[in-house]
Each structure stands twice: as C-alpha cells, then as structure tokens.
Amino acid sequence: MTRSLLVAALALCAGVGLVPAPPVAAQPAPAPGGGDGELVNKVKDAIDRGVAYLRKNQAKDGSWEGGFFLKTLADMDGGPTALAVLALLNSGVPVDDPAVKSGIEYLRKRTPRKTYAVALQTMALSEAQLLSRDKKDQSKLNANAEWLARIAIRTGGKLQGWSYPSRPESAVGDIPDNSNTQYALLGLYAAKIAGVKIEDSLWKEIQDFYTRTQKPDQSNQKAGFWVYSSLDQNKPSFTMSVGGACGLIIANLGLDKSEQQLNPDTGVAARCGTYSDNDALAKGMNYIGTNFAFDQGMSYFYNYYGIERLGRLSGQRFIGRMDWYREGCVRLLRLQQPDGAFVYTSNTSGLDKPYPVVTTAFALLYLSKGRTPVLVSKFAWGNFVRGEVGKSDQAILTERDPGGNATGTPNWNRKHNDCRNVVEFAQREIFEGAPLSWQVYDMRLQNLTSQDRIDSEVGLLLQSPLVYLNGHGPMPFVTRSTDPALHVAEQILKRYVEEGGFLFAEACCGDRDFASSFESLVDRIFPGSQLKKVPPDHAIWQMFPGVSPEDFPDLMYLDRGCRTVAVFSPSPLAGYWEERRFIPADGRDPKNRGEKAFCLSRNVIAYATGMELPKPKLTKTTIVTPDKGIARSKFRALQLKYVSDASVQQPPASDALRNLMSYLGQNAKLDVALTSEVLQPSDPKLTRYKFMYLHGRKPIQFTPDEADNVKVNLQTGGLLLVDAACNDIKQWRAFDKSFRDSMAKMFPDQKLTTIPFANEPLFDLAKQAGLNLGSVKCRRENAEGTAAERELRNYPVLLEGIKIDEQIVDGKKVGGRWAVIYSKYDIGCAIEGHKSAECLGHDKESALRIASAIALYSLRR
C-alpha cells in the first residue's frame, strides 16, 4: 500500500502535516472568564449529545468500524471501535453499560495488525480494566505490548520510531513516522498502567529518540519542532510537535526514575531540578506556544485530541497565551450538529470528514478528559523576560534567577511530578478513584491590568480548591516594590483565600529563602496574621491515620476566621512527592518518611476539600466586588462579637456576611452594602441594624446589660441569626447548650422551637425568591453521636427560632414573627468556603440559600 493511501486510510492516521488543510475562519471567543458558568453546562450537554450519537451509530456486532474501506482495505479493524469505547468511558459511561460491553467484546475478538489499531485497542482495554478491576484482558494487553515493542524500527541500534507496518510480523523496510510512533507510545504507556512490564531500556530509547529528532527553529533559538517523517526533512509539523512534546513527557513517566538524587532521610535532593529532557521539552513547548492553532494538520479533530493530551500531561492551563481547554471548547461546540455529531464546517475538509464517528470520538475525548476537575493548581512565579514572537504574538518566558541570569530550571518547578503524584494518591485515598487533575497556574502569561479581569481570574482559579506554592529562592512578587504587576500575584492569592481557597506551601529542599518569602507573603496579604505550629489537636492529624504531629513537628498553619486557610512546611516534602516509589501501598501504615510525606499531603487535601470533589473545569465562581462607597439606603448587616477578648481581632467567619451580601446582591437583586459592622452586644449602635448575625464557637455568656441591649433591638423589629461554628463535637455541644441557656434567660416566656416547613412565611418567601430549602446538603452527627458523618447528605432544612408579637385569637396563637433563628449546624464557615470534613454543617451553596432566605425574611415587617 502506498504512503498516500495509508495516510488516507483513517483519521487515526491523520494530523501528519503533509498538506495543510484550509483554516477554519477564526471567530472571537468571549473575554477570558466571561460566560464560563454557562459554558460549563454547554460542554456537559455537548458531551451527553455526543455520547447519544455514538450509541445510535453502533453496529449490531458492537463495533463502529466505518464500513468496508477502513475495516478491510485499510486493515484498521478495531481502531474506530476502540476510539469510540475510549470516548464513551472518558465521557462517564459505565464500563458495564451495554454499548461499552458490546464494544469491548468486539475488540476482544480482534487481533489487529496495524500500529494505530493495536495501540487503541490496548488503550481501550486498559481503561476498561482499570475501571472494572477485571483482569480478564491482561493476556491480550501483554501480547499487544510485546507486539508494539517488537515492531519498533531501529537503524544502527537506534530507535527510529514506528510505522503501520506493512507486515504484521515485521516492520523491516518500512518508513517510520511520528504519528504511528505517538500512538505506539500511548499504547505502551496504557499497558504499563494496566500492569504490563515495559523495559526501562525502551523508555530510554523513546526519550533519546524524541530528543535526537527534534529540529531547531531557525527563527527562534529557544524553540524546536518535529516533522512527520524523515521524508519531510525540516518541514515543521504542528501536530507532530505536539506529539513530540507529549512523547518526552510520557517517556519520563514510563521510565519513572528520578535524577534528583534524593536523600531519603532528609528529603533534600543533590541534583534538584535535573531532567535529561528539560531543554528539548522547553523548546518544543515554546514552538507549540508560538505557533498555536487548533486548525492544523490533515485532521483538526486529531489535533484537538493531541492538544488536550499535551495540556493535561504537562499540567499547563495555558499553552503560550492560549487557555487551551476553554478556547477549544468554544470552538468545538460550534461544530456539533443537531444529532450530536462533531463534524467539519462546509468549507473545510479533513481526512476523517467521511467518518463522523471518528471525529465525534476525538471531540468527546477532548471535551471529557479536559473537563476533569482540577484538585491542585501549582502557582508559577519568578523573574522572566517576555518576548513577542511571530504573528501569533505568543509569550516566550525566559526564567531568571534572583540575579537576573537566565536559567533553564524555573525555581518554582524543580519538581515536575510532585503535583501529579500527590493528586494520584489523593484520588485513590480520598475520592475512591474519581478522575482528578492538576494544573500549572501562571498569571504571568496574562494581561491582568484591570480589577474586573483580576476578579474574573480569581473566580476561575477557585475551581481548584488548593493552590500549591514551592521552590527555591525568594518569590519576587513578595516585595516592597511599587511595581503593580508584581502585586497582582499577591492580590490574586489574597482574594482566592478570602473566597474559600486554600494555600499549601513547601520549601523545596528546605530552602530558607523560600520559607522566609512565604512567611512574608502571609504577613503582606493578611496583616497581623501569623503562621503558627499546627497543634496536636488540629483536625488535619485526624483526617486519616498514618501521620502524626511527631512526624512533622515544624508544620505551620494560618487561621482566618473560623477556618485554616494555609498549611506550610519549612521542611522538605516535594522531593518525596516527586518519586512514585514513596507512594504508600497502605496509606494507613506508611513505612518511612517519604510515605508519611504522601500521607500528610492526603490529610491536608482531605481537610481543605472536606472530601468533596472539585467541580469540573470551566466552573466559575462569581466573587465579591468591593464596595465603591456605601449609600444610606443599602441593606447592611451586623455581626455580633460576643467574646470580650482583646486578642481576638476578628469574630469567627468574618467574611461570611460579605459573601452573603454579595450573593443577595447578585441573586436577589437587593441593594446591599458588602461591608458589615462588627459590634459588641452592649454597643448602643446596635439598634441601627435590623439584621444581626452571631456565629458561635466558644460558649456564650451575655451579661444582663448585653442581653437587654440585644433584646430591645429584637423587640423593635430586629432579627438575630445564630449558627454553631465548625468545632469538634464536644465544643459544638458546649456552644449549643450555652446558646439555649442564653435564650432561656433572654426570653423566659418563649422557647426555641423547630420552625415548621409547611405554611411558614419564612419558607414561602424563600420559595418566591427561588431559594429551594426543601433539601439542603448538611453533615450531621453520626449514628453514635460521637463525630461528624463522613459525607454531606441531603436533608430537609432544620431551623429553630423564637417567635414574638404573637396574638391570641380563639385561644390560639397566631401571627407574630421570628426574632431569633438558630441553626445548630454551621452556616457561616460554609459561606466562607470552609470545607473541613470534621465540621457539622452545610455546604456553601446550601448555607447561602438558608442565610439569604433569613436575610430576606428580616426585611419583612
């Protein structure tokens, strides 16, 4: 079969960059961050419709083979079916779904003879095996991996890549190409993940192959590219450059051998930041960034899938300046048809245009795999020089050391696999294997020159519940400089924490300059706050067994309001996280300090997330915009500071009212003031505020004067909302009892009673405002009453209250209003973004709905 016919055989073979197809007319995407709340739902709907299309077009024999040409003439039997099965599994279709099961059965009966088909069959069966934990396909996976390793082409003892091949038993005489090579590599890595032994020597060969075959970009010495095959000489191929960069990353993952020379006792690496493929990978990423385009190669959909793979494996949210997943989603959604298929526009063509099952599968893989929730965002920092290269106006970053000298090893990223391995461990230990990802967050690639853009960016960053900072040397943005660009980083981190985010920091190799820099950062963004040693009774130690305060005695934390918002280790941890050999086989029984480092990361993540899965990528949080002057007519709230302690600068959940007012302004269109007053119960200004909030952690003890002052305000139209803050169950019970006792003294003739849901104006008003309180998420006491339930569950809302101003009609009490409303389950910490799993209380969305309904009720006279 000739080369041109082979290229035309299947879209799986496309993207080779031989003849560039006509570009799709560029359409402007929404401004960064704009409309993402709607986009995340559109992507979910598009995935569902694409899945429905694949279901509808499955043949009776379980296949999606695309007819005689692909299956017989092109000898690609099984390739399209494997691609469709992969797309379904990654789109959330269960492995025991009839469509998936029949597709897998079809694959089991095939013995493919081409590299693409063998690799894709391996990928599909490996994915299914991991999900089902059924090893029945292990022998086929072993055989496929052995075939892929044997069919590799070598000249003079050096790997040259893979071809189709023309004969199933040998590739001698065939011309290798980087597209077949890319899929061979994907198949080998899928087999490794499924437990097949792949020799380290092969991974080293692959690593050497991609490094050796990279071509220098004559227009940019910091960039390098790959070609389709040796026949193309120095003709750049964007799709093959994407494949080359992916190949370097996957070979590194397959080899799984660190060059850092870690001291396992101290966690300090003698060669921190050393990677053989650093230079080639950096040049490849620079070439891709400066030439970035979705509409490249002989198959645009093949190109999309390659871009998704590179973005996910590298952890990069931005490739060049392109927010690749978001922009790709916007473009792909334009190509979906009413029947759910993803196809080319009428004025464009690709080799896979006649095969909508193939193009739809590639699109689904992009949308679904790229949508994976981001658990951890790694914060990029450092001095750099930005260069504008070519018409694409993409950013090339040259990292600089503190002295301004160029360095190939960014100080923020001396460990390439720390986040990857920590997320994998957390995925297994906390989230029962649910798909999760990580990303590099590099604000330096953006033009954040306005407050609106900064706010929007923080809203996007909040899709990731943890931001991770580490490195060597001082962070340059932690400075007294007046350069506004430097302080945008501080502002983003501050707003991120205020809106519920969590910082996890570590001094790489115990670097003291970084440790001092992080301590200064905390002082700058939260003046007066101080990092302290994590006490033995902190919930972090209790999340899972396997790690104790004695293991990490210098671990530090920062509390803000009622929650811990940052954890910092001045002792090295990332060196252990870099190497998979330290991932514990049993997370409850670690054997050494490296395994304990992983267990510590798990406990911190469990605390920071409350063991709740992050929301899918593109989910955006609308954040609070500061007041620009406060009008007298605005609705303002008051928080009672009932603990008379000079050392307490802020009451617990000090940001809860600000977030609540923002929610009311955005969702109830209420004219609100985002700033709220904090007053002692005895303050004479109390009567100016008719909505009072008390968030309790320590037991309440009102003096007689304080109780009288609060009661007068309640009797003259005020309302007091009270909730029990996050606490261990003993302290929680102590607060609950003290509050009930205080109300009994304040209102001796009334009692706290459960507020009925039926025929109650409070809940009727909530319903009118679109606030569903019939079911809220809450974590309550376990059956024994000894601790919090492990997970949030759906419950009817539970509120208690004291009603005043009732009248007696025909011997029955009627009318009146609730002057005190009490939730014994936390509301305020949840509104702040507190997610700890030891907390008896609601999730953020439920807490906002409950508090909003009560605030609106307080306006009812």
PDB file of N, CA and C in Angstrom, residues 630-662:
ATOM      1  N   ILE A 630     -20.719  53.578  50.253  1.00  0.00           N
ATOM      2  CA  ILE A 630     -21.898  52.943  50.817  1.00  0.00           C
ATOM      3  C   ILE A 630     -23.026  53.969  50.948  1.00  0.00           C
ATOM      4  N   ALA A 631     -24.111  53.704  50.267  1.00  0.00           N
ATOM      5  CA  ALA A 631     -25.270  54.600  50.350  1.00  0.00           C
ATOM      6  C   ALA A 631     -26.092  54.266  51.590  1.00  0.00           C
ATOM      7  N   ARG A 632     -26.753  55.265  52.132  1.00  0.00           N
ATOM      8  CA  ARG A 632     -27.569  55.054  53.332  1.00  0.00           C
ATOM      9  C   ARG A 632     -28.685  54.044  53.076  1.00  0.00           C
ATOM     10  N   SER A 633     -29.155  53.962  51.837  1.00  0.00           N
ATOM     11  CA  SER A 633     -30.313  53.118  51.548  1.00  0.00           C
ATOM     12  C   SER A 633     -29.953  51.641  51.456  1.00  0.00           C
ATOM     13  N   LYS A 634     -28.675  51.331  51.458  1.00  0.00           N
ATOM     14  CA  LYS A 634     -28.286  49.942  51.262  1.00  0.00           C
ATOM     15  C   LYS A 634     -28.566  49.103  52.507  1.00  0.00           C
ATOM     16  N   PHE A 635     -28.893  47.830  52.225  1.00  0.00           N
ATOM     17  CA  PHE A 635     -29.126  46.879  53.297  1.00  0.00           C
ATOM     18  C   PHE A 635     -27.779  46.489  53.905  1.00  0.00           C
ATOM     19  N   ARG A 636     -27.622  46.725  55.202  1.00  0.00           N
ATOM     20  CA  ARG A 636     -26.363  46.420  55.875  1.00  0.00           C
ATOM     21  C   ARG A 636     -26.618  45.429  57.000  1.00  0.00           C
ATOM     22  N   ALA A 637     -25.623  44.599  57.229  1.00  0.00           N
ATOM     23  CA  ALA A 637     -25.724  43.572  58.262  1.00  0.00           C
ATOM     24  C   ALA A 637     -24.737  43.870  59.384  1.00  0.00           C
ATOM     25  N   LEU A 638     -25.015  43.269  60.537  1.00  0.00           N
ATOM     26  CA  LEU A 638     -24.176  43.446  61.723  1.00  0.00           C
ATOM     27  C   LEU A 638     -23.752  42.077  62.230  1.00  0.00           C
ATOM     28  N   GLN A 639     -22.499  41.939  62.589  1.00  0.00           N
ATOM     29  CA  GLN A 639     -22.039  40.712  63.238  1.00  0.00           C
ATOM     30  C   GLN A 639     -21.719  41.011  64.694  1.00  0.00           C
ATOM     31  N   LEU A 640     -22.291  40.198  65.564  1.00  0.00           N
ATOM     32  CA  LEU A 640     -22.046  40.370  66.999  1.00  0.00           C
ATOM     33  C   LEU A 640     -20.729  39.710  67.382  1.00  0.00           C
ATOM     34  N   LYS A 641     -19.916  40.455  68.082  1.00  0.00           N
ATOM     35  CA  LYS A 641     -18.665  39.933  68.616  1.00  0.00           C
ATOM     36  C   LYS A 641     -18.871  39.751  70.114  1.00  0.00           C
ATOM     37  N   TYR A 642     -19.243  38.541  70.478  1.00  0.00           N
ATOM     38  CA  TYR A 642     -19.692  38.352  71.858  1.00  0.00           C
ATOM     39  C   TYR A 642     -18.571  37.960  72.803  1.00  0.00           C
ATOM     40  N   VAL A 643     -17.375  37.664  72.303  1.00  0.00           N
ATOM     41  CA  VAL A 643     -16.262  37.297  73.181  1.00  0.00           C
ATOM     42  C   VAL A 643     -15.448  38.554  73.453  1.00  0.00           C
ATOM     43  N   SER A 644     -15.458  39.034  74.675  1.00  0.00           N
ATOM     44  CA  SER A 644     -14.730  40.254  75.038  1.00  0.00           C
ATOM     45  C   SER A 644     -13.275  39.904  75.313  1.00  0.00           C
ATOM     46  N   ASP A 645     -12.532  39.770  74.237  1.00  0.00           N
ATOM     47  CA  ASP A 645     -11.134  39.368  74.354  1.00  0.00           C
ATOM     48  C   ASP A 645     -10.321  40.255  73.420  1.00  0.00           C
ATOM     49  N   ALA A 646      -9.432  41.030  73.978  1.00  0.00           N
ATOM     50  CA  ALA A 646      -8.671  41.977  73.171  1.00  0.00           C
ATOM     51  C   ALA A 646      -7.801  41.275  72.135  1.00  0.00           C
ATOM     52  N   SER A 647      -7.464  40.013  72.395  1.00  0.00           N
ATOM     53  CA  SER A 647      -6.608  39.298  71.460  1.00  0.00           C
ATOM     54  C   SER A 647      -7.365  38.818  70.228  1.00  0.00           C
ATOM     55  N   VAL A 648      -8.685  38.821  70.285  1.00  0.00           N
ATOM     56  CA  VAL A 648      -9.494  38.377  69.152  1.00  0.00           C
ATOM     57  C   VAL A 648      -9.756  39.583  68.257  1.00  0.00           C
ATOM     58  N   GLN A 649      -9.041  39.656  67.131  1.00  0.00           N
ATOM     59  CA  GLN A 649      -9.199  40.809  66.243  1.00  0.00           C
ATOM     60  C   GLN A 649     -10.453  40.721  65.401  1.00  0.00           C
ATOM     61  N   GLN A 650     -10.821  39.498  65.050  1.00  0.00           N
ATOM     62  CA  GLN A 650     -11.997  39.307  64.211  1.00  0.00           C
ATOM     63  C   GLN A 650     -12.848  38.192  64.797  1.00  0.00           C
ATOM     64  N   PRO A 651     -14.166  38.298  64.681  1.00  0.00           N
ATOM     65  CA  PRO A 651     -15.011  37.169  65.088  1.00  0.00           C
ATOM     66  C   PRO A 651     -14.844  36.035  64.100  1.00  0.00           C
ATOM     67  N   PRO A 652     -15.222  34.812  64.478  1.00  0.00           N
ATOM     68  CA  PRO A 652     -15.136  33.713  63.512  1.00  0.00           C
ATOM     69  C   PRO A 652     -16.050  33.970  62.317  1.00  0.00           C
ATOM     70  N   ALA A 653     -15.652  33.430  61.166  1.00  0.00           N
ATOM     71  CA  ALA A 653     -16.395  33.622  59.906  1.00  0.00           C
ATOM     72  C   ALA A 653     -16.560  35.100  59.591  1.00  0.00           C
ATOM     73  N   SER A 654     -15.450  35.837  59.675  1.00  0.00           N
ATOM     74  CA  SER A 654     -15.524  37.291  59.489  1.00  0.00           C
ATOM     75  C   SER A 654     -15.870  37.687  58.056  1.00  0.00           C
ATOM     76  N   ASP A 655     -15.685  36.788  57.086  1.00  0.00           N
ATOM     77  CA  ASP A 655     -16.021  37.102  55.697  1.00  0.00           C
ATOM     78  C   ASP A 655     -17.396  36.581  55.292  1.00  0.00           C
ATOM     79  N   ALA A 656     -18.083  35.914  56.222  1.00  0.00           N
ATOM     80  CA  ALA A 656     -19.355  35.282  55.858  1.00  0.00           C
ATOM     81  C   ALA A 656     -20.396  36.309  55.419  1.00  0.00           C
ATOM     82  N   LEU A 657     -20.521  37.403  56.172  1.00  0.00           N
ATOM     83  CA  LEU A 657     -21.541  38.393  55.815  1.00  0.00           C
ATOM     84  C   LEU A 657     -21.221  39.079  54.492  1.00  0.00           C
ATOM     85  N   ARG A 658     -19.944  39.329  54.246  1.00  0.00           N
ATOM     86  CA  ARG A 658     -19.560  39.936  52.970  1.00  0.00           C
ATOM     87  C   ARG A 658     -19.983  39.031  51.808  1.00  0.00           C
ATOM     88  N   ASN A 659     -19.708  37.741  51.931  1.00  0.00           N
ATOM     89  CA  ASN A 659     -20.088  36.812  50.875  1.00  0.00           C
ATOM     90  C   ASN A 659     -21.606  36.673  50.754  1.00  0.00           C
ATOM     91  N   LEU A 660     -22.293  36.690  51.887  1.00  0.00           N
ATOM     92  CA  LEU A 660     -23.753  36.606  51.870  1.00  0.00           C
ATOM     93  C   LEU A 660     -24.353  37.828  51.189  1.00  0.00           C
ATOM     94  N   MET A 661     -23.844  39.023  51.520  1.00  0.00           N
ATOM     95  CA  MET A 661     -24.384  40.236  50.907  1.00  0.00           C
ATOM     96  C   MET A 661     -24.147  40.229  49.397  1.00  0.00           C
ATOM     97  N   SER A 662     -22.975  39.748  48.985  1.00  0.00           N
ATOM     98  CA  SER A 662     -22.700  39.665  47.553  1.00  0.00           C
ATOM     99  C   SER A 662     -23.696  38.719  46.876  1.00  0.00           C
TER     100      SER A 662
END
